[in-house]
Each structure stands twice: as structure tokens, then as C-alpha cells.
Coordinates of C-alpha atoms and ligand atoms in Angstrom, one line a residue:
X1 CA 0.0 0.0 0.0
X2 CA 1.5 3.2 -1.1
X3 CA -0.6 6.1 -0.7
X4 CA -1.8 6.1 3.1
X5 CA -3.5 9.6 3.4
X6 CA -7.1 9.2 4.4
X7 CA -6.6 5.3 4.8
X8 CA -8.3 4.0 8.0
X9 CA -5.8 1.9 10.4
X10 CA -7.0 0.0 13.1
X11 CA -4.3 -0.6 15.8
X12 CA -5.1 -2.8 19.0
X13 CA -2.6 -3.0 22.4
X14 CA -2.7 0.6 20.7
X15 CA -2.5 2.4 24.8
X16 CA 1.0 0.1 24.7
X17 CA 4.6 1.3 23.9
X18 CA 4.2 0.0 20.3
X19 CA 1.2 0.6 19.8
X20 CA 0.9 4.2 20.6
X21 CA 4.1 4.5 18.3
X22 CA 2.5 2.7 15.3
X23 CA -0.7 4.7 15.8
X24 CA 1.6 8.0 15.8
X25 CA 3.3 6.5 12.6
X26 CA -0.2 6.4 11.3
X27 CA -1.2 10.1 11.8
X28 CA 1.9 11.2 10.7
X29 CA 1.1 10.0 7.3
X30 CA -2.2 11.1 7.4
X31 CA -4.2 8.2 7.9
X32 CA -7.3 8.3 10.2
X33 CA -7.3 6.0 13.1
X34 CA -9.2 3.0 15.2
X35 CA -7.8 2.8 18.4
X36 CA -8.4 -0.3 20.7
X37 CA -6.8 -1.5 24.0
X38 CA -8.3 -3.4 26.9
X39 CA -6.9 -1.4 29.4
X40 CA -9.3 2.0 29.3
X41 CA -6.9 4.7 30.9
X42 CA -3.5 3.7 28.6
X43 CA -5.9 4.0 25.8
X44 CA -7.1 7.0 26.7
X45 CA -3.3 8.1 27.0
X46 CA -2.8 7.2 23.3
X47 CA -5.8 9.4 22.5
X48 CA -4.6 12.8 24.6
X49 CA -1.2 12.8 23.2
X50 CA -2.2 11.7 19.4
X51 CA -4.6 15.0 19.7
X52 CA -2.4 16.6 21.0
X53 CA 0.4 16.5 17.9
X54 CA -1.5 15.6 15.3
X55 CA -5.6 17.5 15.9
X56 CA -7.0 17.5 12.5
X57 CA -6.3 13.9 12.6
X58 CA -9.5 11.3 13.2
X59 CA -9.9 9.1 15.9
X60 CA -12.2 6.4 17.2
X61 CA -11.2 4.8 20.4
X62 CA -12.7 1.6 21.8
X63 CA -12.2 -0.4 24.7
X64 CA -11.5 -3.9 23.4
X65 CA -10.2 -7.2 24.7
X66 CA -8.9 -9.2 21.6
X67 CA -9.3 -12.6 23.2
X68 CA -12.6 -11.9 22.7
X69 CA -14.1 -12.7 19.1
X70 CA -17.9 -10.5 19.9
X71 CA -15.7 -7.8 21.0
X72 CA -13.2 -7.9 17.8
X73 CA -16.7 -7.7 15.9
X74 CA -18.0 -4.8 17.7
X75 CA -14.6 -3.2 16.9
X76 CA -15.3 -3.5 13.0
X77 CA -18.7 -2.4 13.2
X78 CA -17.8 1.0 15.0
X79 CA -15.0 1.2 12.6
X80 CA -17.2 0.9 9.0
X81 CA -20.2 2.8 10.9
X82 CA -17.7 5.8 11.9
X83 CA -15.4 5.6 8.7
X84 CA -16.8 3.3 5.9
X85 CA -13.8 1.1 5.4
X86 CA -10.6 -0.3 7.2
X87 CA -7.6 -0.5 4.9
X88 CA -4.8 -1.4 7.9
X89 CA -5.0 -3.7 10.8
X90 CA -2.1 -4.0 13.2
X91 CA -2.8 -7.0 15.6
X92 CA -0.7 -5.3 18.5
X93 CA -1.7 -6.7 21.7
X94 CA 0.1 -9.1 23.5
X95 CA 0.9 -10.1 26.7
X96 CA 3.9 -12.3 28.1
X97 CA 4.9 -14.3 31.0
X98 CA 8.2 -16.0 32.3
X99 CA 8.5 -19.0 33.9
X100 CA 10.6 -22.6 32.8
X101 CA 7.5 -24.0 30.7
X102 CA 6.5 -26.9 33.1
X103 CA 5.6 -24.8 36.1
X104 CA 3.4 -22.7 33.6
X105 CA -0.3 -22.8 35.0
X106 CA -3.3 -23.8 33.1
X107 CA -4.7 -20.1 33.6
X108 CA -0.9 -18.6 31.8
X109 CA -1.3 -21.1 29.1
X110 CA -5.4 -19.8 28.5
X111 CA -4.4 -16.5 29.2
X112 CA -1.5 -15.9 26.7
X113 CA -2.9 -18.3 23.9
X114 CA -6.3 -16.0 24.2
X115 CA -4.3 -13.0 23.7
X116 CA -1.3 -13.6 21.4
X117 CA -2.5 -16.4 19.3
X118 CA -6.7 -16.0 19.4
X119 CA -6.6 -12.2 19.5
X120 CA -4.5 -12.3 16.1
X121 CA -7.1 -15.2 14.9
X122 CA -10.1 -13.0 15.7
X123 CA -8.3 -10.1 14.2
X124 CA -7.8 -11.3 10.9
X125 CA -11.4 -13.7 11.0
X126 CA -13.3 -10.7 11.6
X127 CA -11.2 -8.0 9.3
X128 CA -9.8 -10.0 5.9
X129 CA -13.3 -10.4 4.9
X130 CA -13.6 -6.8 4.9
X131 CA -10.6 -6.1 2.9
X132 CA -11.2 -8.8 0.5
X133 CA -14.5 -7.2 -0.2
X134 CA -12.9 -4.0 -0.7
X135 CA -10.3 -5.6 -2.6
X136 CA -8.0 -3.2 -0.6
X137 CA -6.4 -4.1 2.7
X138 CA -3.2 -5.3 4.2
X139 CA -3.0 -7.0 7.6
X140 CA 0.1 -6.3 10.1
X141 CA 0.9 -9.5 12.7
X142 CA 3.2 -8.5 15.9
X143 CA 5.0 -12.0 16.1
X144 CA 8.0 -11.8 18.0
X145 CA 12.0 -13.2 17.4
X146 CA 11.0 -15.5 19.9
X147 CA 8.4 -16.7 17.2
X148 CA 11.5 -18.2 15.7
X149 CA 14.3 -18.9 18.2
X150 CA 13.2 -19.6 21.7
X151 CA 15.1 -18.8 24.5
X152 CA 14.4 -20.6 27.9
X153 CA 11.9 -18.8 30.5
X154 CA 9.2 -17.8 27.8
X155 CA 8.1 -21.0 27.0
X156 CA 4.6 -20.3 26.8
X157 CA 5.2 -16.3 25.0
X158 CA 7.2 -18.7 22.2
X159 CA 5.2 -20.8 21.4
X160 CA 1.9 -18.2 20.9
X161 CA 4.6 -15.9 19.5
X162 CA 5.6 -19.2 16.8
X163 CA 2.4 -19.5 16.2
X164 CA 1.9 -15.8 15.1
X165 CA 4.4 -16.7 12.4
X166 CA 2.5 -20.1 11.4
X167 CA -0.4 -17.9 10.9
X168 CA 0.9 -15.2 9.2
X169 CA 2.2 -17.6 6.4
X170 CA -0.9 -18.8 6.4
X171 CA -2.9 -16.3 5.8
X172 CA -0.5 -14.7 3.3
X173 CA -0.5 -18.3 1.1
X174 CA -4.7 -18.1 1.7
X175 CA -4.9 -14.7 0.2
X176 CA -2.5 -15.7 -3.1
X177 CA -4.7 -18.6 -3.4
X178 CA -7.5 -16.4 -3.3
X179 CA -6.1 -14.2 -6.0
X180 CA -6.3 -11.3 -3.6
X181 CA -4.2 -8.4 -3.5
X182 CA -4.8 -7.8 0.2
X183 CA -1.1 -7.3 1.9
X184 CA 0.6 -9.3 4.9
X185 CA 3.2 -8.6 7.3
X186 CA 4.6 -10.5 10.0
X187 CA 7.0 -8.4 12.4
X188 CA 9.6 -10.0 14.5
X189 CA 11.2 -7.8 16.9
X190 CA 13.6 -8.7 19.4
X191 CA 13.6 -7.2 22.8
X192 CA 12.8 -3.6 23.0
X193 CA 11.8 -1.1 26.0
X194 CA 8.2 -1.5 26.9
X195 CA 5.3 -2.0 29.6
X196 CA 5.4 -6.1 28.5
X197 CA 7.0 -6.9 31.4
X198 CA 4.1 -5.8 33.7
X199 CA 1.3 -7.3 31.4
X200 CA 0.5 -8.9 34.6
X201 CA -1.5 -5.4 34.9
X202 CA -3.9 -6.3 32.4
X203 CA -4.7 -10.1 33.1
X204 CA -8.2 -11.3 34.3
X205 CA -8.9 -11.8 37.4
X206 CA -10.3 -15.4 36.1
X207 CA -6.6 -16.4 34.6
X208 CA -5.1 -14.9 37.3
X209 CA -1.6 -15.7 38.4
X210 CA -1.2 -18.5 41.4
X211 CA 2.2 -19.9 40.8
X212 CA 5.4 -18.6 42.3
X213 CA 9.2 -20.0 42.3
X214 CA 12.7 -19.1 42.6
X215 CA 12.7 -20.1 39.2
X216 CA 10.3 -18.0 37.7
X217 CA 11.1 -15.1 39.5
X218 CA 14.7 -15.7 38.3
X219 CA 13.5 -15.5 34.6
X220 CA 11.4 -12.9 35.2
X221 CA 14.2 -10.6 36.1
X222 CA 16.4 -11.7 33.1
X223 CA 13.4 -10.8 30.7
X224 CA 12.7 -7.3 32.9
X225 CA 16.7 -6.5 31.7
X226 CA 16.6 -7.5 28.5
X227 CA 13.6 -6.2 27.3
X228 CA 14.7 -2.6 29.5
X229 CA 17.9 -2.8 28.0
X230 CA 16.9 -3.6 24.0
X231 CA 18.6 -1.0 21.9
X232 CA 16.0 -0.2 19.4
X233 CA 12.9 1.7 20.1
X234 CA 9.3 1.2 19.6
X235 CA 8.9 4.2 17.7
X236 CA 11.8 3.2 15.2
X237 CA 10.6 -0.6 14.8
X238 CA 6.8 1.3 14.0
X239 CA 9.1 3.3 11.3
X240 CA 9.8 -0.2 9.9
X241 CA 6.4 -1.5 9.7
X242 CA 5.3 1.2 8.0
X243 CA 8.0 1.1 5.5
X244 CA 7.5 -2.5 5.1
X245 CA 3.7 -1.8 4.2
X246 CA 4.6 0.8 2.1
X247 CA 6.9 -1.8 -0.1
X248 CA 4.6 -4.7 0.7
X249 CA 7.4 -6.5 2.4
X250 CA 6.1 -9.6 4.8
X251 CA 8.7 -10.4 7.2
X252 CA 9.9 -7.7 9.2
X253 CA 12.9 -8.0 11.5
X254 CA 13.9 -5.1 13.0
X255 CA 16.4 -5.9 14.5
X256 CA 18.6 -7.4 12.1
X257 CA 20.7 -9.9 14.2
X258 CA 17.2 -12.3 14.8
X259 CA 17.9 -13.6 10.9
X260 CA 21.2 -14.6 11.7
X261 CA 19.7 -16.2 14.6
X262 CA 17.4 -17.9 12.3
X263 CA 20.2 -19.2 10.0
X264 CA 21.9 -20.7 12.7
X265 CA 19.1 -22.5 13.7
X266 CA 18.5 -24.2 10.3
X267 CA 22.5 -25.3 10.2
X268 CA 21.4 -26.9 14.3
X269 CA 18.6 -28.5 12.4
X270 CA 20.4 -29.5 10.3
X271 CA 23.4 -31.1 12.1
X272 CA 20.4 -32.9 14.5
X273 CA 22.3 -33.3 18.0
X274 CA 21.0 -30.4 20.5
X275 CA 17.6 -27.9 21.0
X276 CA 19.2 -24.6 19.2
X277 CA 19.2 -22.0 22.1
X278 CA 19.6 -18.0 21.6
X279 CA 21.2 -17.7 24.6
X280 CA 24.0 -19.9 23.9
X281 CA 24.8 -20.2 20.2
Ligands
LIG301 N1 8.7 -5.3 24.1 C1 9.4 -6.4 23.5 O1 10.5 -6.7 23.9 C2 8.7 -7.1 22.4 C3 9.5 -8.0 21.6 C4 8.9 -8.7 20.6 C5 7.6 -8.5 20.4 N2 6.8 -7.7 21.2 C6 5.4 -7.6 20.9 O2 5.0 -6.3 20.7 C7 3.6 -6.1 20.9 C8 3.3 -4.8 21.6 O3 3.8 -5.0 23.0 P1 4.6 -3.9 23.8 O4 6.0 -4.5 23.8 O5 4.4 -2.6 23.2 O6 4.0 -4.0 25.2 P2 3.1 -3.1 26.1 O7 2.7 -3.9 27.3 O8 3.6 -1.8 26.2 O9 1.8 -3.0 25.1 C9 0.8 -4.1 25.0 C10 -0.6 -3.5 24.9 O10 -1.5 -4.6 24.8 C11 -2.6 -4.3 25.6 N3 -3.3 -5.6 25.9 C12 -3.0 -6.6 26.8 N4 -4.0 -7.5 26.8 C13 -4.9 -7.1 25.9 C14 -6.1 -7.7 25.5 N5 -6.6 -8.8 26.0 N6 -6.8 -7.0 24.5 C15 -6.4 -5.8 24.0 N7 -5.3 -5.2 24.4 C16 -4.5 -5.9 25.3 C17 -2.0 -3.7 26.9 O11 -3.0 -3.0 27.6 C18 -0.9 -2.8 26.3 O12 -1.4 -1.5 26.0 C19 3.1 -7.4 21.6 O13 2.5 -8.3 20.6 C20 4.5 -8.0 22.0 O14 4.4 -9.4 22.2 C21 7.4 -7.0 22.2

């Protein structure tokens, strides 16, 4: 998609670090914009300070937890009432938690899954449809590099995040099957400085946390670091995104070391003797 002015984007996790910064990305090319989170005040937050910068620029904000497909629905209804079309969707939101992947409880497994993996589903279930019919659109998917290497203490983040990818590539193959022109992009950052290490702040109260260890607080403070000390920020890896839209580019690694990290993996796979760790290789 090359011309963006007017073009309605819908962003969700959009009160989040990246998702404010893709939404500013947005406005600054002059697109109008569908703001979702499902945390009310951070959304709100978004709202004050896009306004702020950019106030000729239209907004619709909505309150919207992705792990659920009625609310997803609602989202595109408000969204064709208020602007008559969607042409971007970035499926933002996500949520992780750290722990070695056998003490994960039942409730992080639901809880994550519903976010990173059925929030993305419901995303592109309720808005390809749309785009197909408009025979304009282009779908953004925030995977992760840990959607392709996996380092320990994530498990269950991984393997959503893995399965972000899977989808992706999906969808993308569905849509050339299709004959469609509608656009895909699946963006794999590495760690970068955000509020993901507290998504403990938005979980339900029925998935809430009831497991504790040495071990899991242990990874939890080696993800706090890394993510507090990644180099890039969100607003440049929103720069990428965009640009990667604009040449209709579908894998986006900001960070450019994660496909080195993906080559290595193929030459483990290849030589078959041990799990290929990040960390370590
Ligand atoms: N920060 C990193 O190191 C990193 C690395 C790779 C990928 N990512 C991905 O980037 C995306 C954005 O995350 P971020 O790093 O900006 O974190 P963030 O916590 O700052 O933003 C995430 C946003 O998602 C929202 N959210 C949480 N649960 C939701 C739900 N059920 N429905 C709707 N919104 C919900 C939160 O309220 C928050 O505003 C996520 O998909 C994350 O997995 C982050």
C-alpha cells in the first residue's frame, strides 16, 4: 500500500509502547485512526497525546479485549459505521509471561494463547473479509524473534509468538490462493523497551496468576533486563512496519541480528544433535 492519506488503520494493544508508536506512525502519514486497548486509561493516553500532535487527525477509540471474538466484531462495526472502510490492521496486543515452561499454570497457558495467538485469529477472522470485499487491505501481525528462536523462560510467550508466524504464512499463502491483493506482514522484533514486562497489569482476574518460584522469578528478572535494555525503540521498529507496508514487504525483523539467529538454527537442524538456544549459540 503506497498512498496512506485518508486510509483508515486499526491498531489494538494501541494504549502500549508499540502501539501508541505505530498509531503516531499512522497520523503522521495522514491516515485516520481506530484505536483499541483493553486497558481503558493507557488507551485514553494514546488518545490525549495523538490530539495533541497531530488534531486534524480522526480518531475512534474503543475499549476492546482481543481474546474476545464479539468484541473484535464490535470493533469492526464502529470502525465501518464511523469511517466506511478499514484498509490497515495492526494485531498489536500481546501479553507475556516467564516461567521454565513446566511450572506454567493452566490459567498462563489460556491467558496468553487468548491474547497472542486467538486475538491475532479473531483479528484477521473478523477484518480480511472486509478487505477482501474492498479488494484493498493489508494485515500487520506483531510476532516476535522468539516466534523463531526460543530462548528458555518464555516458553509459553514462544510458542503463541511461533504461532503468530505459522499464521501469518498462512494467511498470506490463503490470500494468493485467493487471487487477492490484500497485503501481509509479520514483524519479529527482538527485545525492545516496553510495559510487556508488567502485562501482569492487564490479566483477568479469572486467569489470574497462582504460581510462584525461585525459578520463575529468576526468569522474570532476566526478561525485565533485556527487554529494559533492548537498543531499538518502539517508535523506530513502527518506522519499519510502516515502511515495510509501504513496499509490501512480509517479514519484518527489525532488529537485524534475529535472521542470523534464524540461520543458525537451520545449520542446528540441520546437524540434528541439540535444541538450538539463543542464549547460547
Ligand atoms: N517489548 C518487547 O521486547 C517485544 C519484543 C517482541 C515482540 N513484542 C510484541 O510487541 C507487541 C506490543 O507489545 P509492547 O512491547 O508494546 O508491550 P506493552 O505492554 O507496552 O503493550 C501491549 C498493549 O497490549 C494491551 N493488551 C493486553 N492485553 C490485551 C487484550 N486482551 N486485549 C487488548 N489489548 C490488550 C495492553 O494494555 C498494552 O497496552 C506485543 O505483541 C508483544 O508481544 C514485544
Amino acid at each position: 500500500m503506497q498512498d496512506f492519506d485518508n486510509k483508515v488503520a486499526v491498531v489494538t494493544g494501541a494504549g502500549g509502547a508499540l502501539g501508541r508508536e505505530i498509531a503516531a506512525a499512522c497520523a503522521q502519514r495522514g491516515m485516520q485512526l481506530v484505536l483499541s486497548d483493553v486497558n481503558a486509561e493507557a488507551l485514553a493516553e494514546s488518545e490525549r497525546l495523538l490530539r495533541q500532535r497531530w488534531p486534524a487527525v480522526a480518531i475512534l477509540s474503543m475499549r476492546v479485549d482481543v481474546s474476545r471474538l464479539e468484541q473484535v466484531e464490535a470493533l469492526a462495526r464502529a470502525a465501518i459505521e464511523r469511517f466506511g472502510a478499514v484498509h490497515l490492521l495492526f494485531n498489536n496486543a500481546g501479553v507475556g509471561v516467564a516461567a521454565p515452561i513446566w511450572e506454567n499454570t493452566a490459567e498462563d497457558w489460556a491467558w496468553v494463547s487468548n491474547v497472542n495467538l486467538f486475538g491475532v485469529a479473531w483479528g484477521v477472522k473478523t477484518f480480511v473479509p472486509l478487505m477482501l470485499k474492498q479488494q484493498e487491505g493489508h494485515v500487520v501481525n506483531i510476532a516476535s524473534a522468539a516466534g523463531w528462536v526460543h530462548p528458555a523462560g518464555s516458553g509459553v510467550y514462544n510458542v503463541t509468538k511461533a504461532a503468530v508466524v505459522a499464521l501469518s504464512e498462512s494467511l498470506a499463502n490463503d490470500l494468493v490462493l485467493a487471487g487477492s491483493s490484500v497485503g501481509v506482514s509479520v514483524v519479529s522484533p527482538a527485545y525492545f523497551p516496553s510495559g510487556i514486562v508488567d502485562s501482569d497489569r492487564n490479566r483477568p482476574g479469572d486467569l489470574a496468576a497462582t504460581a510462584d518460584s525461585a525459578m520463575r522469578r529468576q526468569h522474570e528478572e532476566q526478561v525485565k533486563k533485556a527487554v529494559e535494555s533492548g537498543k531499538i525503540s518502539a517508535a523506530q521498529i513502527a518506522g519499519s512496519i510502516l515502511e515495510a507496508v509501504e513496499h509490501n514487504r512480509f517479514y519484518v525483523f527489525p532488529h537485524p541480528f534475529v535472521t542470523d539467529g534464524i540461520a543458525a538454527k537451520s545449520k542446528a537442524a540441520k546437524l540434528g544433535q541439540t535444541a538450538f538456544n539463543p542464549r547460547t549459540s
